[in-house]
Structure formats: structure tokens, C-alpha cells
Amino acid sequence: KYYCKYGSSQALGFCCSRKHAEEMAKEFGKRGIPSAAVYSNADGEFSMDRAEAIEKLKNGEIKVIFSVDMFNEGVDIPEVDTVLFLRPTESLTIFLQQLGRGLRLSVGKTELTVLDFVAQSNRKYDFASRFRALMLNPEKNIVKQIKDGFTLLPSGCSIVMEKKARQYILDNIQSAIYNKNRIIREINSYPNIPTISQFLENNGQDIRTLYHSNNCWTSLKRAAGRIAYKDDVITKRLEKGMANLLHHNTASFLHFIELFIDGSKQYLDTKNYKYALMLYYALFQDRLDKTGFASIYEALELIHKGMYSYFRQEISEIISYLLAHLQLKTMPLGEDVLPGLELYGCYTREEIFTLVGRQTEARKMQGSVTGVFNLSEHNATLLFVTLNKSDKDFSPSTQYNDYLINEHYFHWQSQNTDSHQNNGGQRYTKQADTQNKIILFVREEKKDGYGNTCPFHCFGLVEYMSSHDDFPMNITWKLQQPAMAQYVKAI
């Protein structure tokens, strides 16, 4: 059926064994589609040397190469315009490598046809991670993306599904949700307890999958019967606190936590105090008089003792995972701007207030914080912006009052009380005179695809350029440094 439609195709099929590749080449040959089987130490009736098979595919002597673990990576055949998935794989890396064999550009090639014959036969096939890996924003709700027609693919790309196929995939994802029971079963499928990185790699999942409903990797391992510890006030706080580490993307803070985990006394240096306080609040969530500790260091030292060392191991695995998956370099704003904060760093509001000195051991910032926060001691103003103020995905047709004009300019709408004539508005319009340091913090939306509250990215210093209207004012800011690529893609 598909060959009749794509009769001129040059295809690459991924098989699970030599016998499988030989059978596929034989059956395709019977139907008038010249094919070859390619695998190491090939000696079969339909087998062919790899270099010879590639050359014959390019010049049209054969139409399909059926391969066994020889074309996953490192081979460039731009002419391939059809990929056949004929073998199961739990590895997301191998899936992307195989898909990538067909994504090379070639003259006259307008599209890649992907035919997956494994997913239909395997009810446990993980569609979600496959589609998530193709999206610009993999943290988005994949079910919603499938229903909406994949609005977050790279420019020029599309995924078209028949109605029946779409429903099948949605049903599959729903039945394959990585809830607590499934994760426990997966953990118990290993003879030895896997690390977080091993588990996520083997199952193609995001780390946030493990942290729903106050679960953490340690509590999940206990629920699976692989470790044991007693419940107490501290374990309850730590189980909840592990998830507070997942968003961090500043290497300096992650390396500080490594020092702490390794037992190095360098973490006690006064220069690291704010990092220690930030870690304390992440793990224990409340000020000292609420947790009952004499100091933050007394609390942190518990991680190295007794049954709490299970959480020390988890923190170590989280940090290793995060360091291995850092995607951009952050850099300090500078002591003369705001100490501790880094350009492009990812922070919750509480963490920002900790780093600038407003949240302390004895004082926790609570209640609703407005989108504008004044730090008179630093002659600075913090702007907190949520681009998408609804539950819908951001798109060019849903630009709100706060949005990137381009990578260098940002449109922002002030509070309703601000005008060009009052102090609130003149704080911005007279920035050049007052030298007020205005720092922009941006998140795309309030919740991510996993239901977690989104932290903010630090866009750094902004400079007043122009404004119009009153109550509220519409202001154009110039960013001192270009906006992060992931936000520019949404324009």
C-alpha cells in the first residue's frame, strides 16, 4: 500500500536480528522491491556489504536496506526518505539516532515518511517520550499537543495523524502513564536498584515523572521494597523537598551541592552561605523556628546521618543528572547589580529573595508577591512576568500584554496604578537619572506539563526605551543581553 504511494522511495528499515533482516529483504524482493540485508559478518542469501548497499541504494539498484544495528549513527545517507521501524527499543537515544538517518537534507527530497510497525503491536510502547523528544518545548503536555496538532514542532515540521491513529496513541499514552504503581513495577524489574539517570534513560522519561504528589526517588524505592526507613517529621520534609532541586540550571549552585554531598567543609565557607540557605529552604521548606533546628547547618548535616543518607544518595543522583543535562551557560549578574543571581538562571521567587537577602533563617517570604518588587537597599526593581496568563499554550496568536518583541526588546504592561505623572510610573521613565537597576524575570506560564509551578528565568538588566498610555503604562524595555532561545522560538 505505502510502496505504491511512495514508489520511488529509498528506505532504511531497522530490524531486530539477522534472520529478521534476511526475511524482510526476501519478502520485499518477492514483491518487486529490490532490497538488501546489512549486518556485521554478513553471509546470508540477501546480505550485502554496507558500503556496497549504500552505493546501490543511492543509484537506485535497490530500494530498501534492512539493517541490524549498523545504521543507528555515524552513517550519512541523505537520499533516504523513508524509515521503517521494525524492532522495539526502550532507548530514546537509539530511537532518535534511527529517526535521524532520514532527516538529512537532499536535493529533491521534500519530506520524510516514517512507518512504525512496532508501536501498533506493543501496547506498552512509549509514544509520549518519542513525541516529546521532537518538540521545541519537551516539558509541555504531550497529550494536549497531540490533540492540538503539534503546535510546538521546529519550524517547517509537521506531524499528521489519521483520526483513528491519533485516538490509538492517546489511548496508549493514557494507559502508559508513569504513575506510582508503574514506576514501582519498573524499579522491581531491575536486579540491582538503578540510579535516577539509568531509570530515566531506559524508560525515556523526564525526571519530573518521578516527583508527582510528593513522591521522590527514595520514597519510590521504599514503596518498591528495595530500601527501608521509618517515617518521621524529617523524612516527610525531605520527601517533599527533593522536587525543589529539579529546576536548577546554574552550575555554581549545583557544584556547591556536590561539595555538600561529598562532605567537603568548603560548603561551610561564609561566601557560600546564601547557597546553603537556599539548599536548606529547598529541603526543609520553613524557617528555623518552625523546623526546630539551631542552625541551617545542623539541619543539612542530618543528610549524612543514619537513614537520612538515602536522601543524600538521591540528591547526589539528581545533581549528576542535572549537570549532565545543562543546556546553556549562566553567568553572574555581578556584585554591583545583584549578588548571587545569574543571567539565564532558573529560580523560584523564594530563591531570588534568598539570594538578595530578603529571605533569611528567621524570615520566610510568604503571601502573594506582586509582579513588581522594589529592593531599595540595592537600588533595584524586580519585574516578575508570566507570558501566558491562561492555561492555553503560547502561540503567536495569543500574545498578551507582556511579550518579547524580539530577542533584544520586551513589551511590558505596568500595574494599573502607574502613570507617567506619578512616582510609580516615573520609577521607570526616569531610570536613566536614578540609575535604578531593573531586572526582568520571565516564565512562559504558571504551570508546566507536569502540573508543577514554573520557576522564572533571569533575563537580566533592562533599559527603559519608550512608553505610552497610563493606568496601566505600556513600556518597551531593551534587554542588556539577548533573550534565551527557548523564548525567542515562541515569538
CSV table of C-alpha atoms in Angstrom, one decimal:
chain,number,residue,atom,x,y,z
A,1,LYS,CA,0.0,0.0,0.0
A,2,TYR,CA,2.6,2.5,1.0
A,3,TYR,CA,5.1,1.5,-1.7
A,4,CYS,CA,2.5,2.2,-4.3
A,5,LYS,CA,2.2,5.7,-3.0
A,6,TYR,CA,6.0,6.2,-2.4
A,7,GLY,CA,7.2,4.0,-5.3
A,8,SER,CA,10.5,6.0,-5.7
A,9,SER,CA,11.4,5.8,-2.1
A,10,GLN,CA,14.8,5.0,-0.8
A,11,ALA,CA,14.2,3.4,2.5
A,12,LEU,CA,16.1,2.2,5.6
A,13,GLY,CA,14.5,-0.5,7.8
A,14,PHE,CA,15.7,-1.3,11.3
A,15,CYS,CA,15.4,-5.0,12.2
A,16,CYS,CA,16.0,-6.9,15.4
A,17,SER,CA,18.1,-9.8,14.1
A,18,ARG,CA,20.0,-11.2,11.1
A,19,LYS,CA,17.1,-13.6,10.4
A,20,HIS,CA,14.6,-10.8,10.6
A,21,ALA,CA,16.6,-8.6,8.1
A,22,GLU,CA,17.0,-11.6,5.7
A,23,GLU,CA,13.3,-12.4,5.8
A,24,MET,CA,12.4,-8.7,5.2
A,25,ALA,CA,14.7,-8.4,2.2
A,26,LYS,CA,13.4,-11.7,0.8
A,27,GLU,CA,9.7,-10.8,1.2
A,28,PHE,CA,10.2,-7.3,-0.3
A,29,GLY,CA,12.1,-8.9,-3.2
A,30,LYS,CA,9.2,-11.2,-3.9
A,31,ARG,CA,7.0,-8.2,-4.4
A,32,GLY,CA,9.3,-6.5,-6.9
A,33,ILE,CA,11.0,-4.2,-4.4
A,34,PRO,CA,14.8,-4.9,-4.6
A,35,SER,CA,16.3,-4.9,-1.1
A,36,ALA,CA,19.3,-6.0,0.9
A,37,ALA,CA,20.1,-7.1,4.4
A,38,VAL,CA,23.1,-5.4,6.1
A,39,TYR,CA,24.6,-6.7,9.3
A,40,SER,CA,28.0,-7.5,10.7
A,41,ASN,CA,29.8,-10.5,9.3
A,42,ALA,CA,27.1,-10.8,6.7
A,43,ASP,CA,26.8,-14.2,5.0
A,44,GLY,CA,23.1,-14.6,4.2
A,45,GLU,CA,21.4,-15.1,0.8
A,46,PHE,CA,20.2,-11.5,0.7
A,47,SER,CA,23.0,-9.8,2.7
A,48,MET,CA,25.3,-7.2,1.3
A,49,ASP,CA,28.4,-5.3,2.4
A,50,ARG,CA,27.4,-2.0,3.9
A,51,ALA,CA,29.3,0.3,1.5
A,52,GLU,CA,28.0,-1.7,-1.5
A,53,ALA,CA,24.4,-1.5,-0.2
A,54,ILE,CA,24.7,2.3,0.4
A,55,GLU,CA,26.0,2.8,-3.2
A,56,LYS,CA,23.3,0.7,-4.7
A,57,LEU,CA,20.6,2.5,-2.7
A,58,LYS,CA,21.9,5.8,-3.9
A,59,ASN,CA,21.9,4.8,-7.6
A,60,GLY,CA,18.5,3.0,-7.4
A,61,GLU,CA,19.6,-0.6,-7.8
A,62,ILE,CA,18.0,-1.4,-4.5
A,63,LYS,CA,15.1,0.4,-2.8
A,64,VAL,CA,15.4,-0.7,0.8
A,65,ILE,CA,18.3,-1.6,3.2
A,66,PHE,CA,17.2,-3.7,6.2
A,67,SER,CA,19.8,-3.2,8.9
A,68,VAL,CA,20.7,-4.7,12.2
A,69,ASP,CA,22.5,-2.2,14.5
A,70,MET,CA,24.7,-0.8,11.7
A,71,PHE,CA,22.9,2.4,10.8
A,72,ASN,CA,21.9,3.9,14.1
A,73,GLU,CA,24.6,6.6,14.0
A,74,GLY,CA,27.7,7.7,12.1
A,75,VAL,CA,26.3,6.9,8.6
A,76,ASP,CA,25.1,9.7,6.3
A,77,ILE,CA,22.7,8.8,3.5
A,78,PRO,CA,20.8,12.0,2.7
A,79,GLU,CA,18.8,10.3,0.0
A,80,VAL,CA,16.9,8.1,2.5
A,81,ASP,CA,13.3,9.5,2.5
A,82,THR,CA,11.6,6.6,4.3
A,83,VAL,CA,12.4,5.0,7.7
A,84,LEU,CA,10.8,1.7,8.8
A,85,PHE,CA,10.8,0.9,12.5
A,86,LEU,CA,10.7,-2.9,12.6
A,87,ARG,CA,12.3,-3.5,16.0
A,88,PRO,CA,11.4,-2.5,19.5
A,89,THR,CA,13.7,-0.3,21.5
A,90,GLU,CA,13.4,1.2,25.0
A,91,SER,CA,16.2,3.6,24.4
A,92,LEU,CA,15.2,7.1,23.4
A,93,THR,CA,18.7,7.8,22.2
A,94,ILE,CA,18.6,4.9,19.7
A,95,PHE,CA,15.1,5.9,18.5
A,96,LEU,CA,16.4,9.4,17.8
A,97,GLN,CA,19.5,8.1,16.1
A,98,GLN,CA,17.4,5.9,13.8
A,99,LEU,CA,15.0,8.6,13.0
A,100,GLY,CA,17.9,10.9,12.3
A,101,ARG,CA,19.1,8.7,9.4
A,102,GLY,CA,16.1,10.0,7.4
A,103,LEU,CA,16.3,13.7,8.4
A,104,ARG,CA,19.3,14.6,6.2
A,105,LEU,CA,18.6,17.2,3.5
A,106,SER,CA,18.9,16.1,-0.1
A,107,VAL,CA,18.1,17.7,-3.5
A,108,GLY,CA,14.5,16.8,-4.5
A,109,LYS,CA,13.7,15.4,-1.0
A,110,THR,CA,10.7,17.2,0.4
A,111,GLU,CA,9.7,15.0,3.3
A,112,LEU,CA,10.5,12.0,5.4
A,113,THR,CA,8.0,9.2,5.7
A,114,VAL,CA,8.2,7.2,9.0
A,115,LEU,CA,6.4,3.9,9.2
A,116,ASP,CA,6.4,2.4,12.7
A,117,PHE,CA,5.3,-1.3,12.7
A,118,VAL,CA,6.3,-1.9,16.3
A,119,ALA,CA,4.1,0.6,18.2
A,120,GLN,CA,0.9,-0.9,16.9
A,121,SER,CA,1.8,-4.4,18.1
A,122,ASN,CA,3.2,-3.3,21.5
A,123,ARG,CA,0.6,-2.0,23.9
A,124,LYS,CA,3.5,-0.8,26.2
A,125,TYR,CA,5.2,1.2,23.5
A,126,ASP,CA,6.1,4.6,24.9
A,127,PHE,CA,4.7,7.2,22.4
A,128,ALA,CA,4.9,10.1,24.8
A,129,SER,CA,8.7,10.2,25.1
A,130,ARG,CA,9.1,9.8,21.3
A,131,PHE,CA,6.9,12.8,20.5
A,132,ARG,CA,8.3,14.8,23.4
A,133,ALA,CA,11.8,14.4,22.0
A,134,LEU,CA,10.7,16.0,18.7
A,135,MET,CA,9.2,19.1,20.3
A,136,LEU,CA,10.8,22.5,20.9
A,137,ASN,CA,9.4,22.6,24.4
A,138,PRO,CA,9.6,19.0,25.7
A,139,GLU,CA,8.2,20.0,29.1
A,140,LYS,CA,4.7,20.7,27.5
A,141,ASN,CA,1.7,18.5,28.0
A,142,ILE,CA,2.2,15.9,25.2
A,143,VAL,CA,-1.5,14.8,25.2
A,144,LYS,CA,-2.6,18.3,24.6
A,145,GLN,CA,0.0,18.7,21.8
A,146,ILE,CA,-1.4,15.5,20.1
A,147,LYS,CA,-4.9,16.8,20.3
A,148,ASP,CA,-3.9,20.3,19.1
A,149,GLY,CA,-2.0,19.1,16.1
A,150,PHE,CA,1.6,19.6,17.4
A,151,THR,CA,1.9,23.3,17.6
A,152,LEU,CA,5.4,23.2,19.1
A,153,LEU,CA,7.5,21.4,16.4
A,154,PRO,CA,10.5,23.0,14.8
A,155,SER,CA,9.8,25.4,12.0
A,156,GLY,CA,8.9,23.6,8.8
A,157,CYS,CA,8.0,20.4,10.5
A,158,SER,CA,4.6,18.8,11.0
A,159,ILE,CA,3.1,15.5,12.2
A,160,VAL,CA,-0.1,14.5,10.5
A,161,MET,CA,-2.2,11.7,12.1
A,162,GLU,CA,-5.3,9.9,10.9
A,163,LYS,CA,-8.2,10.3,13.4
A,164,LYS,CA,-8.0,6.6,14.3
A,165,ALA,CA,-4.2,6.7,14.8
A,166,ARG,CA,-4.5,9.8,16.9
A,167,GLN,CA,-7.0,8.1,19.2
A,168,TYR,CA,-5.0,4.9,19.4
A,169,ILE,CA,-1.9,6.9,20.5
A,170,LEU,CA,-3.9,8.9,23.0
A,171,ASP,CA,-5.4,5.7,24.5
A,172,ASN,CA,-1.9,4.2,24.7
A,173,ILE,CA,-0.4,7.2,26.5
A,174,GLN,CA,-3.3,7.3,28.9
A,175,SER,CA,-2.8,3.6,29.7
A,176,ALA,CA,1.0,4.0,29.9
A,177,ILE,CA,1.1,6.9,32.4
A,178,TYR,CA,4.0,6.6,34.7
A,179,ASN,CA,2.1,6.7,37.9
A,180,LYS,CA,3.4,5.4,41.2
A,181,ASN,CA,2.4,1.8,40.7
A,182,ARG,CA,4.0,1.6,37.2
A,183,ILE,CA,7.2,3.2,38.5
A,184,ILE,CA,7.3,0.7,41.3
A,185,ARG,CA,6.9,-2.2,38.9
A,186,GLU,CA,9.7,-0.8,36.7
A,187,ILE,CA,12.0,-0.4,39.7
A,188,ASN,CA,11.4,-4.1,40.6
A,189,SER,CA,12.2,-5.2,37.1
A,190,TYR,CA,15.9,-4.4,37.8
A,191,PRO,CA,18.1,-7.0,39.6
A,192,ASN,CA,20.0,-4.1,41.1
A,193,ILE,CA,18.5,-0.8,42.0
A,194,PRO,CA,19.0,1.6,39.1
A,195,THR,CA,20.2,5.2,39.5
A,196,ILE,CA,17.8,8.0,38.5
A,197,SER,CA,19.8,8.5,35.3
A,198,GLN,CA,19.7,4.8,34.4
A,199,PHE,CA,16.0,4.6,35.1
A,200,LEU,CA,15.1,7.7,33.0
A,201,GLU,CA,17.4,6.7,30.1
A,202,ASN,CA,15.9,3.2,29.9
A,203,ASN,CA,12.4,4.5,30.1
A,204,GLY,CA,12.7,7.6,28.1
A,205,GLN,CA,11.1,9.8,30.8
A,206,ASP,CA,11.6,13.3,32.2
A,207,ILE,CA,12.9,13.5,35.7
A,208,ARG,CA,9.8,15.2,36.9
A,209,THR,CA,7.9,11.9,36.2
A,210,LEU,CA,9.3,10.6,39.5
A,211,TYR,CA,8.2,13.5,41.6
A,212,HIS,CA,4.4,13.6,41.5
A,213,SER,CA,2.3,14.0,44.7
A,214,ASN,CA,5.2,14.5,47.0
A,215,ASN,CA,6.8,11.3,45.7
A,216,CYS,CA,10.6,11.2,45.4
A,217,TRP,CA,13.1,8.6,44.2
A,218,THR,CA,13.8,7.5,47.7
A,219,SER,CA,10.2,7.0,48.7
A,220,LEU,CA,9.5,5.2,45.5
A,221,LYS,CA,12.4,2.8,46.2
A,222,ARG,CA,11.0,2.2,49.6
A,223,ALA,CA,7.5,1.6,48.2
A,224,ALA,CA,9.1,-1.0,45.9
A,225,GLY,CA,10.5,-2.8,48.9
A,226,ARG,CA,14.1,-2.1,47.8
A,227,ILE,CA,15.1,0.0,50.9
A,228,ALA,CA,13.6,0.7,54.3
A,229,TYR,CA,13.4,3.7,56.6
A,230,LYS,CA,10.9,5.0,59.2
A,231,ASP,CA,8.6,7.9,58.7
A,232,ASP,CA,9.2,11.0,60.9
A,233,VAL,CA,8.9,14.7,60.6
A,234,ILE,CA,12.3,15.0,58.8
A,235,THR,CA,11.7,12.3,56.2
A,236,LYS,CA,8.4,13.9,55.4
A,237,ARG,CA,10.1,17.2,54.7
A,238,LEU,CA,12.9,15.6,52.7
A,239,GLU,CA,10.5,13.6,50.6
A,240,LYS,CA,8.8,16.8,49.6
A,241,GLY,CA,12.0,18.7,49.3
A,242,MET,CA,13.7,16.6,46.7
A,243,ALA,CA,11.5,18.0,43.9
A,244,ASN,CA,12.6,21.5,44.8
A,245,LEU,CA,16.0,20.8,43.3
A,246,LEU,CA,14.9,19.8,39.8
A,247,HIS,CA,14.7,23.1,38.1
A,248,HIS,CA,18.2,24.4,38.9
A,249,ASN,CA,20.4,25.2,35.9
A,250,THR,CA,23.3,27.2,37.4
A,251,ALA,CA,26.5,25.1,37.5
A,252,SER,CA,27.8,27.2,40.5
A,253,PHE,CA,24.9,26.1,42.8
A,254,LEU,CA,24.9,22.5,41.5
A,255,HIS,CA,28.7,22.3,42.2
A,256,PHE,CA,28.1,23.8,45.7
A,257,ILE,CA,25.6,20.9,46.4
A,258,GLU,CA,28.3,18.5,45.2
A,259,LEU,CA,30.6,19.9,47.8
A,260,PHE,CA,28.0,19.4,50.4
A,261,ILE,CA,27.2,15.9,49.3
A,262,ASP,CA,30.8,14.9,49.3
A,263,GLY,CA,31.2,16.1,52.9
A,264,SER,CA,33.6,18.9,52.0
A,265,LYS,CA,33.8,21.6,54.6
A,266,GLN,CA,34.1,24.2,51.8
A,267,TYR,CA,30.3,24.3,51.8
A,268,LEU,CA,30.6,26.0,55.3
A,269,ASP,CA,32.6,29.0,53.8
A,270,THR,CA,30.8,32.2,54.5
A,271,LYS,CA,30.9,33.0,50.8
A,272,ASN,CA,28.6,30.0,50.2
A,273,TYR,CA,26.1,31.0,53.0
A,274,LYS,CA,23.3,32.1,50.7
A,275,TYR,CA,23.6,28.8,48.7
A,276,ALA,CA,23.5,26.9,51.9
A,277,LEU,CA,20.4,28.8,52.9
A,278,MET,CA,18.8,28.2,49.5
A,279,LEU,CA,19.5,24.5,49.9
A,280,TYR,CA,18.1,24.5,53.4
A,281,TYR,CA,14.8,26.0,52.3
A,282,ALA,CA,14.6,23.6,49.3
A,283,LEU,CA,14.9,20.6,51.6
A,284,PHE,CA,13.1,21.7,54.8
A,285,GLN,CA,10.7,24.4,53.4
A,286,ASP,CA,10.4,26.6,56.5
A,287,ARG,CA,12.3,29.0,58.8
A,288,LEU,CA,14.3,27.7,61.7
A,289,ASP,CA,11.8,28.3,64.5
A,290,LYS,CA,9.3,26.2,62.5
A,291,THR,CA,11.7,23.3,61.9
A,292,GLY,CA,13.3,23.3,65.3
A,293,PHE,CA,16.9,23.4,64.3
A,294,ALA,CA,19.5,25.6,65.9
A,295,SER,CA,21.0,26.5,62.5
A,296,ILE,CA,20.7,25.6,58.9
A,297,TYR,CA,23.9,23.7,59.1
A,298,GLU,CA,22.6,21.4,61.8
A,299,ALA,CA,19.6,20.6,59.5
A,300,LEU,CA,21.8,20.0,56.5
A,301,GLU,CA,24.2,17.7,58.4
A,302,LEU,CA,21.3,15.3,59.0
A,303,ILE,CA,21.6,14.3,55.4
A,304,HIS,CA,24.8,12.5,56.2
A,305,LYS,CA,23.4,10.5,59.1
A,306,GLY,CA,21.6,7.2,59.5
A,307,MET,CA,18.5,6.6,57.4
A,308,TYR,CA,18.6,10.1,56.0
A,309,SER,CA,21.6,9.1,54.0
A,310,TYR,CA,19.2,7.6,51.5
A,311,PHE,CA,18.2,11.2,50.6
A,312,ARG,CA,21.9,12.2,50.4
A,313,GLN,CA,22.2,9.5,47.7
A,314,GLU,CA,19.1,10.8,45.9
A,315,ILE,CA,20.4,14.4,46.0
A,316,SER,CA,23.7,13.2,44.5
A,317,GLU,CA,21.9,11.4,41.7
A,318,ILE,CA,19.7,14.4,41.0
A,319,ILE,CA,22.7,16.7,40.8
A,320,SER,CA,24.6,14.3,38.5
A,321,TYR,CA,21.6,14.2,36.2
A,322,LEU,CA,21.1,18.0,36.1
A,323,LEU,CA,24.8,18.6,35.4
A,324,ALA,CA,24.8,16.1,32.6
A,325,HIS,CA,21.7,17.9,31.1
A,326,LEU,CA,22.7,21.5,31.3
A,327,GLN,CA,21.8,23.2,28.1
A,328,LEU,CA,23.2,26.7,28.4
A,329,LYS,CA,25.8,28.7,30.3
A,330,THR,CA,24.6,31.0,33.1
A,331,MET,CA,26.8,33.9,34.3
A,332,PRO,CA,26.7,36.2,37.4
A,333,LEU,CA,24.9,39.5,37.0
A,334,GLY,CA,27.7,40.9,39.1
A,335,GLU,CA,28.1,42.1,42.7
A,336,ASP,CA,27.4,45.6,41.6
A,337,VAL,CA,24.0,44.5,40.2
A,338,LEU,CA,22.6,41.8,42.5
A,339,PRO,CA,24.9,39.4,44.3
A,340,GLY,CA,24.2,35.7,43.8
A,341,LEU,CA,21.9,35.9,40.8
A,342,GLU,CA,22.9,34.7,37.4
A,343,LEU,CA,21.8,35.7,33.9
A,344,TYR,CA,19.6,32.9,32.4
A,345,GLY,CA,19.5,31.2,35.9
A,346,CYS,CA,16.3,29.4,36.8
A,347,TYR,CA,14.8,30.4,40.2
A,348,THR,CA,11.7,30.4,42.2
A,349,ARG,CA,10.7,33.7,43.7
A,350,GLU,CA,11.7,32.5,47.2
A,351,GLU,CA,15.1,31.6,45.9
A,352,ILE,CA,15.5,35.0,44.4
A,353,PHE,CA,14.6,36.6,47.7
A,354,THR,CA,17.0,34.3,49.5
A,355,LEU,CA,19.9,35.4,47.2
A,356,VAL,CA,19.2,39.1,47.5
A,357,GLY,CA,18.9,38.9,51.3
A,358,ARG,CA,15.2,39.3,51.8
A,359,GLN,CA,14.5,35.7,52.9
A,360,THR,CA,16.6,34.7,55.9
A,361,GLU,CA,16.9,31.9,58.5
A,362,ALA,CA,14.3,33.7,60.6
A,363,ARG,CA,12.1,35.2,57.9
A,364,LYS,CA,10.3,33.4,55.1
A,365,MET,CA,8.8,35.4,52.3
A,366,GLN,CA,5.1,34.4,52.3
A,367,GLY,CA,1.9,35.5,50.8
A,368,SER,CA,1.2,36.8,47.3
A,369,VAL,CA,4.0,38.8,45.8
A,370,THR,CA,3.1,41.3,43.0
A,371,GLY,CA,4.8,41.4,39.7
A,372,VAL,CA,7.0,44.3,40.8
A,373,PHE,CA,9.2,44.2,43.8
A,374,ASN,CA,11.4,47.1,45.0
A,375,LEU,CA,14.8,46.5,46.6
A,376,SER,CA,15.7,49.9,47.9
A,377,GLU,CA,18.9,48.6,49.6
A,378,HIS,CA,20.2,47.6,46.1
A,379,ASN,CA,18.6,50.5,44.2
A,380,ALA,CA,16.9,47.7,42.2
A,381,THR,CA,13.5,46.7,41.0
A,382,LEU,CA,12.5,43.1,40.1
A,383,LEU,CA,9.9,42.5,37.4
A,384,PHE,CA,8.2,39.1,37.5
A,385,VAL,CA,6.4,38.2,34.2
A,386,THR,CA,4.3,35.3,33.2
A,387,LEU,CA,3.9,35.4,29.4
A,388,ASN,CA,1.0,33.1,29.1
A,389,LYS,CA,-1.6,34.0,31.7
A,390,SER,CA,-4.1,31.4,30.6
A,391,ASP,CA,-3.9,27.6,30.6
A,392,LYS,CA,-3.5,27.5,26.8
A,393,ASP,CA,-0.2,27.1,25.1
A,394,PHE,CA,1.6,30.2,24.0
A,395,SER,CA,1.4,30.9,20.2
A,396,PRO,CA,1.8,34.0,18.0
A,397,SER,CA,-2.0,34.4,18.1
A,398,THR,CA,-2.1,34.6,21.9
A,399,GLN,CA,0.3,37.5,22.6
A,400,TYR,CA,-0.6,39.1,25.9
A,401,ASN,CA,0.4,42.4,27.3
A,402,ASP,CA,3.8,41.1,28.3
A,403,TYR,CA,5.8,39.6,25.4
A,404,LEU,CA,9.1,39.6,23.6
A,405,ILE,CA,9.1,41.9,20.6
A,406,ASN,CA,12.4,40.2,19.5
A,407,GLU,CA,15.5,38.8,21.3
A,408,HIS,CA,16.5,42.4,22.3
A,409,TYR,CA,13.3,44.1,23.2
A,410,PHE,CA,10.4,43.3,25.6
A,411,HIS,CA,7.0,44.8,25.8
A,412,TRP,CA,5.7,45.1,29.4
A,413,GLN,CA,2.5,46.4,30.9
A,414,SER,CA,2.8,48.0,34.3
A,415,GLN,CA,0.4,47.8,37.3
A,416,ASN,CA,-2.9,49.6,36.9
A,417,THR,CA,-1.8,52.3,39.4
A,418,ASP,CA,1.1,53.5,37.3
A,419,SER,CA,1.1,56.6,35.1
A,420,HIS,CA,3.6,59.0,33.5
A,421,GLN,CA,2.8,61.6,36.2
A,422,ASN,CA,3.1,59.6,39.4
A,423,ASN,CA,6.0,58.1,41.3
A,424,GLY,CA,5.1,54.5,40.2
A,425,GLY,CA,5.5,55.3,36.5
A,426,GLN,CA,8.4,57.7,36.9
A,427,ARG,CA,10.4,54.9,38.6
A,428,TYR,CA,10.7,53.6,35.0
A,429,THR,CA,10.7,56.7,32.8
A,430,LYS,CA,13.4,58.3,34.9
A,431,GLN,CA,15.6,55.2,35.1
A,432,ALA,CA,18.5,57.0,33.4
A,433,ASP,CA,18.5,59.7,36.1
A,434,THR,CA,18.0,57.4,39.2
A,435,GLN,CA,20.2,54.6,37.9
A,436,ASN,CA,17.6,52.2,39.2
A,437,LYS,CA,18.6,48.6,38.2
A,438,ILE,CA,15.6,46.9,36.7
A,439,ILE,CA,15.9,43.2,36.4
A,440,LEU,CA,13.5,41.1,34.4
A,441,PHE,CA,12.4,37.6,35.4
A,442,VAL,CA,10.3,35.6,32.9
A,443,ARG,CA,8.4,32.3,32.8
A,444,GLU,CA,6.3,31.1,29.9
A,445,GLU,CA,3.3,30.0,32.1
A,446,LYS,CA,2.3,29.3,35.6
A,447,LYS,CA,2.3,25.5,35.4
A,448,ASP,CA,4.4,23.1,33.4
A,449,GLY,CA,3.1,20.0,31.6
A,450,TYR,CA,3.6,18.0,34.8
A,451,GLY,CA,1.4,20.3,37.0
A,452,ASN,CA,4.3,21.9,38.8
A,453,THR,CA,4.6,25.7,39.4
A,454,CYS,CA,7.1,27.1,37.0
A,455,PRO,CA,10.1,29.0,38.2
A,456,PHE,CA,11.4,32.1,36.5
A,457,HIS,CA,14.4,32.6,34.2
A,458,CYS,CA,16.5,35.7,34.9
A,459,PHE,CA,16.6,37.8,31.7
A,460,GLY,CA,19.0,40.3,33.4
A,461,LEU,CA,19.1,44.1,33.3
A,462,VAL,CA,16.7,46.0,31.1
A,463,GLU,CA,16.8,49.6,30.0
A,464,TYR,CA,13.8,51.9,29.6
A,465,MET,CA,13.2,52.8,25.9
A,466,SER,CA,9.7,54.2,25.5
A,467,SER,CA,6.2,54.1,26.9
A,468,HIS,CA,2.6,55.1,26.2
A,469,ASP,CA,-0.8,55.1,27.9
A,470,ASP,CA,-1.5,55.4,31.7
A,471,PHE,CA,-3.2,53.1,34.3
A,472,PRO,CA,-1.5,50.9,33.1
A,473,MET,CA,1.5,52.0,31.2
A,474,ASN,CA,2.8,50.1,28.2
A,475,ILE,CA,6.6,50.1,28.3
A,476,THR,CA,9.3,48.9,25.9
A,477,TRP,CA,12.4,47.6,27.6
A,478,LYS,CA,15.8,46.9,25.9
A,479,LEU,CA,17.4,43.8,27.2
A,480,GLN,CA,21.1,44.2,28.1
A,481,GLN,CA,21.7,40.6,27.0
A,482,PRO,CA,19.7,38.7,24.3
A,483,ALA,CA,16.7,36.7,25.4
A,484,MET,CA,17.0,32.9,25.8
A,485,ALA,CA,16.5,31.0,22.6
A,486,GLN,CA,13.6,28.9,24.0
A,487,TYR,CA,11.6,32.1,24.5
A,488,VAL,CA,12.5,33.6,21.1
A,489,LYS,CA,11.2,30.5,19.4
A,490,ALA,CA,7.8,31.2,20.8
A,491,ILE,CA,7.5,34.6,19.1
